[in-house]
């Protein structure tokens, strides 16, 4: 069962293909070796690991993979429901109960994307700095703050902005899809 609108089909292509490719291929290239090249002064394994875990409580790749999976859940539930009820694509636009359930699943995607956007800001900000000041007081070190070098900080900043952009595009597509379905239901647009 395909999404009932052209916007929904584009969203599936955009979300399913481009975003996952970008995350899987480029995300690994940019973030894949971050922990290995994260170094602090003094450059000792225990300090590097402690500070890296402070710097990245969750790695961006894991966060974005979780975001993709969680955002896919509402649509998956709708498609599972549609498959169990043998709902055809054109029925989604014609029957109020199916349209309502589908719109609810799209709205839930919007909410989940907005929550993920907010969490991404809290976890990663908008810029990755070249130097991270780490509080090593818990390690009983002589100095409480140590400087750590963040590898490829410029590439990571570009990647962060790209992931924010993908989230915004996805939200816009979801809002447009709700608008398109509403216009079709109200008779402003002809059903395909």
C-alpha positions as protocol buffer text, in pm:
chain_id: "A"
residue {
  index: 1
  type: UNK
  ca { x: 0 y: 0 z: 0 }
}
residue {
  index: 2
  type: UNK
  ca { x: 145 y: 332 z: -110 }
}
residue {
  index: 3
  type: UNK
  ca { x: 71 y: 660 z: 67 }
}
residue {
  index: 4
  type: UNK
  ca { x: -254 y: 805 z: -75 }
}
residue {
  index: 5
  type: UNK
  ca { x: -108 y: 1138 z: -187 }
}
residue {
  index: 6
  type: UNK
  ca { x: 175 y: 1248 z: -415 }
}
residue {
  index: 7
  type: UNK
  ca { x: 326 y: 1440 z: -125 }
}
residue {
  index: 8
  type: UNK
  ca { x: 311 y: 1126 z: 90 }
}
residue {
  index: 9
  type: UNK
  ca { x: 480 y: 925 z: -181 }
}
residue {
  index: 10
  type: UNK
  ca { x: 751 y: 1191 z: -215 }
}
residue {
  index: 11
  type: UNK
  ca { x: 790 y: 1192 z: 164 }
}
residue {
  index: 12
  type: UNK
  ca { x: 839 y: 816 z: 161 }
}
residue {
  index: 13
  type: UNK
  ca { x: 1103 y: 848 z: -112 }
}
residue {
  index: 14
  type: UNK
  ca { x: 1273 y: 1141 z: 61 }
}
residue {
  index: 15
  type: UNK
  ca { x: 1253 y: 992 z: 408 }
}
residue {
  index: 16
  type: UNK
  ca { x: 1320 y: 633 z: 317 }
}
residue {
  index: 17
  type: UNK
  ca { x: 1592 y: 675 z: 61 }
}
residue {
  index: 18
  type: UNK
  ca { x: 1775 y: 1003 z: 76 }
}
residue {
  index: 19
  type: UNK
  ca { x: 1773 y: 1053 z: 452 }
}
residue {
  index: 20
  type: UNK
  ca { x: 1875 y: 695 z: 529 }
}
residue {
  index: 21
  type: UNK
  ca { x: 2147 y: 700 z: 261 }
}
residue {
  index: 22
  type: UNK
  ca { x: 2280 y: 1030 z: 394 }
}
residue {
  index: 23
  type: UNK
  ca { x: 2283 y: 899 z: 751 }
}
residue {
  index: 24
  type: UNK
  ca { x: 2420 y: 555 z: 668 }
}
residue {
  index: 25
  type: UNK
  ca { x: 2695 y: 648 z: 428 }
}
residue {
  index: 26
  type: UNK
  ca { x: 2796 y: 1003 z: 511 }
}
residue {
  index: 27
  type: UNK
  ca { x: 2713 y: 976 z: 882 }
}
residue {
  index: 28
  type: UNK
  ca { x: 2950 y: 684 z: 919 }
}
residue {
  index: 29
  type: UNK
  ca { x: 3220 y: 869 z: 723 }
}
residue {
  index: 30
  type: UNK
  ca { x: 3193 y: 1179 z: 942 }
}
residue {
  index: 31
  type: UNK
  ca { x: 3121 y: 1025 z: 1284 }
}
residue {
  index: 32
  type: UNK
  ca { x: 3246 y: 666 z: 1249 }
}
residue {
  index: 33
  type: UNK
  ca { x: 3591 y: 720 z: 1401 }
}
residue {
  index: 34
  type: UNK
  ca { x: 3513 y: 1008 z: 1635 }
}
residue {
  index: 35
  type: UNK
  ca { x: 3581 y: 822 z: 1961 }
}
residue {
  index: 36
  type: UNK
  ca { x: 3917 y: 692 z: 1835 }
}
residue {
  index: 37
  type: UNK
  ca { x: 4042 y: 1038 z: 1737 }
}
residue {
  index: 38
  type: UNK
  ca { x: 3899 y: 1229 z: 2034 }
}
residue {
  index: 39
  type: UNK
  ca { x: 4204 y: 1326 z: 2240 }
}
residue {
  index: 40
  type: UNK
  ca { x: 4248 y: 1518 z: 2560 }
}
residue {
  index: 41
  type: UNK
  ca { x: 4540 y: 1673 z: 2746 }
}
residue {
  index: 42
  type: UNK
  ca { x: 4682 y: 1458 z: 2906 }
}
residue {
  index: 43
  type: UNK
  ca { x: 4633 y: 1203 z: 2627 }
}
residue {
  index: 44
  type: UNK
  ca { x: 4551 y: 900 z: 2839 }
}
residue {
  index: 45
  type: UNK
  ca { x: 4296 y: 633 z: 2752 }
}
residue {
  index: 46
  type: UNK
  ca { x: 4092 y: 675 z: 3071 }
}
residue {
  index: 47
  type: UNK
  ca { x: 4075 y: 1054 z: 3034 }
}
residue {
  index: 48
  type: UNK
  ca { x: 3986 y: 1031 z: 2663 }
}
residue {
  index: 49
  type: UNK
  ca { x: 3707 y: 779 z: 2728 }
}
residue {
  index: 50
  type: UNK
  ca { x: 3571 y: 970 z: 3027 }
}
residue {
  index: 51
  type: UNK
  ca { x: 3567 y: 1300 z: 2837 }
}
residue {
  index: 52
  type: UNK
  ca { x: 3429 y: 1148 z: 2518 }
}
residue {
  index: 53
  type: UNK
  ca { x: 3136 y: 1002 z: 2714 }
}
residue {
  index: 54
  type: UNK
  ca { x: 3079 y: 1344 z: 2868 }
}
residue {
  index: 55
  type: UNK
  ca { x: 3102 y: 1510 z: 2526 }
}
residue {
  index: 56
  type: UNK
  ca { x: 2871 y: 1254 z: 2359 }
}
residue {
  index: 57
  type: UNK
  ca { x: 2620 y: 1100 z: 2601 }
}
residue {
  index: 58
  type: UNK
  ca { x: 2468 y: 942 z: 2287 }
}
residue {
  index: 59
  type: UNK
  ca { x: 2643 y: 924 z: 1953 }
}
residue {
  index: 60
  type: UNK
  ca { x: 2472 y: 1120 z: 1674 }
}
residue {
  index: 61
  type: UNK
  ca { x: 2445 y: 811 z: 1450 }
}
residue {
  index: 62
  type: UNK
  ca { x: 2256 y: 620 z: 1721 }
}
residue {
  index: 63
  type: UNK
  ca { x: 2032 y: 920 z: 1793 }
}
residue {
  index: 64
  type: UNK
  ca { x: 1944 y: 970 z: 1426 }
}
residue {
  index: 65
  type: UNK
  ca { x: 1889 y: 597 z: 1369 }
}
residue {
  index: 66
  type: UNK
  ca { x: 1650 y: 593 z: 1667 }
}
residue {
  index: 67
  type: UNK
  ca { x: 1478 y: 904 z: 1529 }
}
residue {
  index: 68
  type: UNK
  ca { x: 1425 y: 735 z: 1192 }
}
residue {
  index: 69
  type: UNK
  ca { x: 1284 y: 419 z: 1349 }
}
residue {
  index: 70
  type: UNK
  ca { x: 1056 y: 602 z: 1593 }
}
residue {
  index: 71
  type: UNK
  ca { x: 921 y: 837 z: 1325 }
}
residue {
  index: 72
  type: UNK
  ca { x: 845 y: 539 z: 1100 }
}
residue {
  index: 73
  type: UNK
  ca { x: 630 y: 368 z: 1366 }
}
residue {
  index: 74
  type: UNK
  ca { x: 302 y: 565 z: 1317 }
}
residue {
  index: 75
  type: UNK
  ca { x: 306 y: 504 z: 941 }
}
residue {
  index: 76
  type: UNK
  ca { x: 392 y: 139 z: 994 }
}
residue {
  index: 77
  type: UNK
  ca { x: 94 y: 99 z: 1229 }
}
residue {
  index: 78
  type: UNK
  ca { x: -136 y: 260 z: 974 }
}
residue {
  index: 79
  type: UNK
  ca { x: -7 y: 39 z: 692 }
}
residue {
  index: 80
  type: UNK
  ca { x: -40 y: -272 z: 910 }
}
residue {
  index: 81
  type: UNK
  ca { x: -398 y: -171 z: 993 }
}
residue {
  index: 82
  type: UNK
  ca { x: -471 y: -103 z: 624 }
}
residue {
  index: 83
  type: UNK
  ca { x: -325 y: -439 z: 523 }
}
residue {
  index: 84
  type: UNK
  ca { x: -529 y: -626 z: 787 }
}
residue {
  index: 85
  type: UNK
  ca { x: -850 y: -449 z: 678 }
}
residue {
  index: 86
  type: UNK
  ca { x: -765 y: -479 z: 305 }
}
residue {
  index: 87
  type: UNK
  ca { x: -799 y: -103 z: 264 }
}
residue {
  index: 88
  type: UNK
  ca { x: -723 y: 23 z: -86 }
}
residue {
  index: 89
  type: UNK
  ca { x: -529 y: 340 z: -150 }
}
residue {
  index: 90
  type: UNK
  ca { x: -834 y: 525 z: -287 }
}
residue {
  index: 91
  type: UNK
  ca { x: -1041 y: 425 z: 20 }
}
residue {
  index: 92
  type: UNK
  ca { x: -808 y: 625 z: 244 }
}
residue {
  index: 93
  type: UNK
  ca { x: -911 y: 948 z: 72 }
}
residue {
  index: 94
  type: UNK
  ca { x: -1280 y: 860 z: 42 }
}
residue {
  index: 95
  type: UNK
  ca { x: -1375 y: 724 z: 385 }
}
residue {
  index: 96
  type: UNK
  ca { x: -1362 y: 962 z: 680 }
}
residue {
  index: 97
  type: UNK
  ca { x: -1250 y: 701 z: 933 }
}
residue {
  index: 98
  type: UNK
  ca { x: -956 y: 592 z: 716 }
}
residue {
  index: 99
  type: UNK
  ca { x: -863 y: 951 z: 634 }
}
residue {
  index: 100
  type: UNK
  ca { x: -880 y: 1044 z: 1001 }
}
residue {
  index: 101
  type: UNK
  ca { x: -660 y: 754 z: 1107 }
}
residue {
  index: 102
  type: UNK
  ca { x: -411 y: 830 z: 831 }
}
residue {
  index: 103
  type: UNK
  ca { x: -402 y: 1202 z: 919 }
}
residue {
  index: 104
  type: UNK
  ca { x: -352 y: 1108 z: 1285 }
}
residue {
  index: 105
  type: UNK
  ca { x: -52 y: 891 z: 1188 }
}
residue {
  index: 106
  type: UNK
  ca { x: 96 y: 1179 z: 987 }
}
residue {
  index: 107
  type: UNK
  ca { x: 31 y: 1423 z: 1273 }
}
residue {
  index: 108
  type: UNK
  ca { x: 202 y: 1183 z: 1512 }
}
residue {
  index: 109
  type: UNK
  ca { x: 504 y: 1179 z: 1279 }
}
residue {
  index: 110
  type: UNK
  ca { x: 514 y: 1559 z: 1299 }
}
residue {
  index: 111
  type: UNK
  ca { x: 507 y: 1549 z: 1679 }
}
residue {
  index: 112
  type: UNK
  ca { x: 783 y: 1288 z: 1692 }
}
residue {
  index: 113
  type: UNK
  ca { x: 999 y: 1486 z: 1447 }
}
residue {
  index: 114
  type: UNK
  ca { x: 954 y: 1806 z: 1653 }
}
residue {
  index: 115
  type: UNK
  ca { x: 1049 y: 1621 z: 1973 }
}
residue {
  index: 116
  type: UNK
  ca { x: 1355 y: 1474 z: 1798 }
}
residue {
  index: 117
  type: UNK
  ca { x: 1447 y: 1821 z: 1667 }
}
residue {
  index: 118
  type: UNK
  ca { x: 1430 y: 1963 z: 2020 }
}
residue {
  index: 119
  type: UNK
  ca { x: 1632 y: 1671 z: 2162 }
}
residue {
  index: 120
  type: UNK
  ca { x: 1894 y: 1715 z: 1890 }
}
residue {
  index: 121
  type: UNK
  ca { x: 1934 y: 2080 z: 1988 }
}
residue {
  index: 122
  type: UNK
  ca { x: 1971 y: 1982 z: 2355 }
}
residue {
  index: 123
  type: UNK
  ca { x: 2224 y: 1707 z: 2282 }
}
residue {
  index: 124
  type: UNK
  ca { x: 2432 y: 1850 z: 1998 }
}
residue {
  index: 125
  type: UNK
  ca { x: 2354 y: 2220 z: 1952 }
}
residue {
  index: 126
  type: UNK
  ca { x: 2410 y: 2379 z: 1613 }
}
residue {
  index: 127
  type: UNK
  ca { x: 2788 y: 2385 z: 1603 }
}
residue {
  index: 128
  type: UNK
  ca { x: 3065 y: 2145 z: 1697 }
}
residue {
  index: 129
  type: UNK
  ca { x: 3358 y: 2334 z: 1848 }
}
residue {
  index: 130
  type: UNK
  ca { x: 3717 y: 2230 z: 1787 }
}
residue {
  index: 131
  type: UNK
  ca { x: 3792 y: 2226 z: 2161 }
}
residue {
  index: 132
  type: UNK
  ca { x: 3580 y: 2064 z: 2431 }
}
residue {
  index: 133
  type: UNK
  ca { x: 3645 y: 2160 z: 2792 }
}
residue {
  index: 134
  type: UNK
  ca { x: 3598 y: 1844 z: 2998 }
}
residue {
  index: 135
  type: UNK
  ca { x: 3531 y: 1832 z: 3372 }
}
residue {
  index: 136
  type: UNK
  ca { x: 3756 y: 1550 z: 3496 }
}
residue {
  index: 137
  type: UNK
  ca { x: 3700 y: 1620 z: 3866 }
}
residue {
  index: 138
  type: UNK
  ca { x: 3533 y: 1281 z: 3909 }
}
residue {
  index: 139
  type: UNK
  ca { x: 3859 y: 1110 z: 3807 }
}
residue {
  index: 140
  type: UNK
  ca { x: 4044 y: 1267 z: 4103 }
}
residue {
  index: 141
  type: UNK
  ca { x: 4278 y: 1446 z: 3870 }
}
residue {
  index: 142
  type: UNK
  ca { x: 4503 y: 1734 z: 3968 }
}
residue {
  index: 143
  type: UNK
  ca { x: 4312 y: 1972 z: 3744 }
}
residue {
  index: 144
  type: UNK
  ca { x: 3932 y: 1969 z: 3721 }
}
residue {
  index: 145
  type: UNK
  ca { x: 3912 y: 2089 z: 3360 }
}
residue {
  index: 146
  type: UNK
  ca { x: 4103 y: 1950 z: 3066 }
}
residue {
  index: 147
  type: UNK
  ca { x: 4106 y: 2045 z: 2699 }
}
residue {
  index: 148
  type: UNK
  ca { x: 3999 y: 1791 z: 2440 }
}
residue {
  index: 149
  type: UNK
  ca { x: 4036 y: 1810 z: 2064 }
}
residue {
  index: 150
  type: UNK
  ca { x: 3725 y: 1722 z: 1863 }
}
residue {
  index: 151
  type: UNK
  ca { x: 3819 y: 1566 z: 1529 }
}
residue {
  index: 152
  type: UNK
  ca { x: 3665 y: 1698 z: 1206 }
}
residue {
  index: 153
  type: UNK
  ca { x: 3455 y: 1956 z: 1389 }
}
residue {
  index: 154
  type: UNK
  ca { x: 3374 y: 2152 z: 1072 }
}
residue {
  index: 155
  type: UNK
  ca { x: 3239 y: 1845 z: 887 }
}
residue {
  index: 156
  type: UNK
  ca { x: 3033 y: 1754 z: 1193 }
}
residue {
  index: 157
  type: UNK
  ca { x: 2882 y: 2103 z: 1203 }
}
residue {
  index: 158
  type: UNK
  ca { x: 2781 y: 2075 z: 836 }
}
residue {
  index: 159
  type: UNK
  ca { x: 2631 y: 1731 z: 903 }
}
residue {
  index: 160
  type: UNK
  ca { x: 2434 y: 1864 z: 1203 }
}
residue {
  index: 161
  type: UNK
  ca { x: 2286 y: 2140 z: 990 }
}
residue {
  index: 162
  type: UNK
  ca { x: 2198 y: 1886 z: 719 }
}
residue {
  index: 163
  type: UNK
  ca { x: 2016 y: 1666 z: 973 }
}
residue {
  index: 164
  type: UNK
  ca { x: 1825 y: 1968 z: 1106 }
}
residue {
  index: 165
  type: UNK
  ca { x: 1733 y: 2050 z: 746 }
}
residue {
  index: 166
  type: UNK
  ca { x: 1608 y: 1695 z: 683 }
}
residue {
  index: 167
  type: UNK
  ca { x: 1387 y: 1717 z: 991 }
}
residue {
  index: 168
  type: UNK
  ca { x: 1242 y: 2051 z: 880 }
}
residue {
  index: 169
  type: UNK
  ca { x: 1176 y: 1920 z: 527 }
}
residue {
  index: 170
  type: UNK
  ca { x: 1006 y: 1611 z: 670 }
}
residue {
  index: 171
  type: UNK
  ca { x: 780 y: 1823 z: 892 }
}
residue {
  index: 172
  type: UNK
  ca { x: 691 y: 2049 z: 598 }
}
residue {
  index: 173
  type: UNK
  ca { x: 607 y: 1746 z: 382 }
}
residue {
  index: 174
  type: UNK
  ca { x: 389 y: 1600 z: 658 }
}
residue {
  index: 175
  type: UNK
  ca { x: 201 y: 1930 z: 703 }
}
residue {
  index: 176
  type: UNK
  ca { x: 157 y: 1957 z: 326 }
}
residue {
  index: 177
  type: UNK
  ca { x: 24 y: 1602 z: 314 }
}
residue {
  index: 178
  type: UNK
  ca { x: -235 y: 1676 z: 584 }
}
residue {
  index: 179
  type: UNK
  ca { x: -332 y: 1990 z: 393 }
}
residue {
  index: 180
  type: UNK
  ca { x: -363 y: 1796 z: 66 }
}
residue {
  index: 181
  type: UNK
  ca { x: -581 y: 1525 z: 224 }
}
residue {
  index: 182
  type: UNK
  ca { x: -800 y: 1788 z: 391 }
}
residue {
  index: 183
  type: UNK
  ca { x: -843 y: 1975 z: 62 }
}
residue {
  index: 184
  type: UNK
  ca { x: -937 y: 1650 z: -116 }
}
residue {
  index: 185
  type: UNK
  ca { x: -1186 y: 1559 z: 157 }
}
residue {
  index: 186
  type: UNK
  ca { x: -1342 y: 1906 z: 135 }
}
residue {
  index: 187
  type: UNK
  ca { x: -1361 y: 1883 z: -245 }
}
residue {
  index: 188
  type: UNK
  ca { x: -1110 y: 2156 z: -328 }
}
residue {
  index: 189
  type: UNK
  ca { x: -886 y: 1907 z: -508 }
}
residue {
  index: 190
  type: UNK
  ca { x: -996 y: 1617 z: -722 }
}
residue {
  index: 191
  type: UNK
  ca { x: -910 y: 1271 z: -595 }
}
residue {
  index: 192
  type: UNK
  ca { x: -655 y: 1086 z: -806 }
}
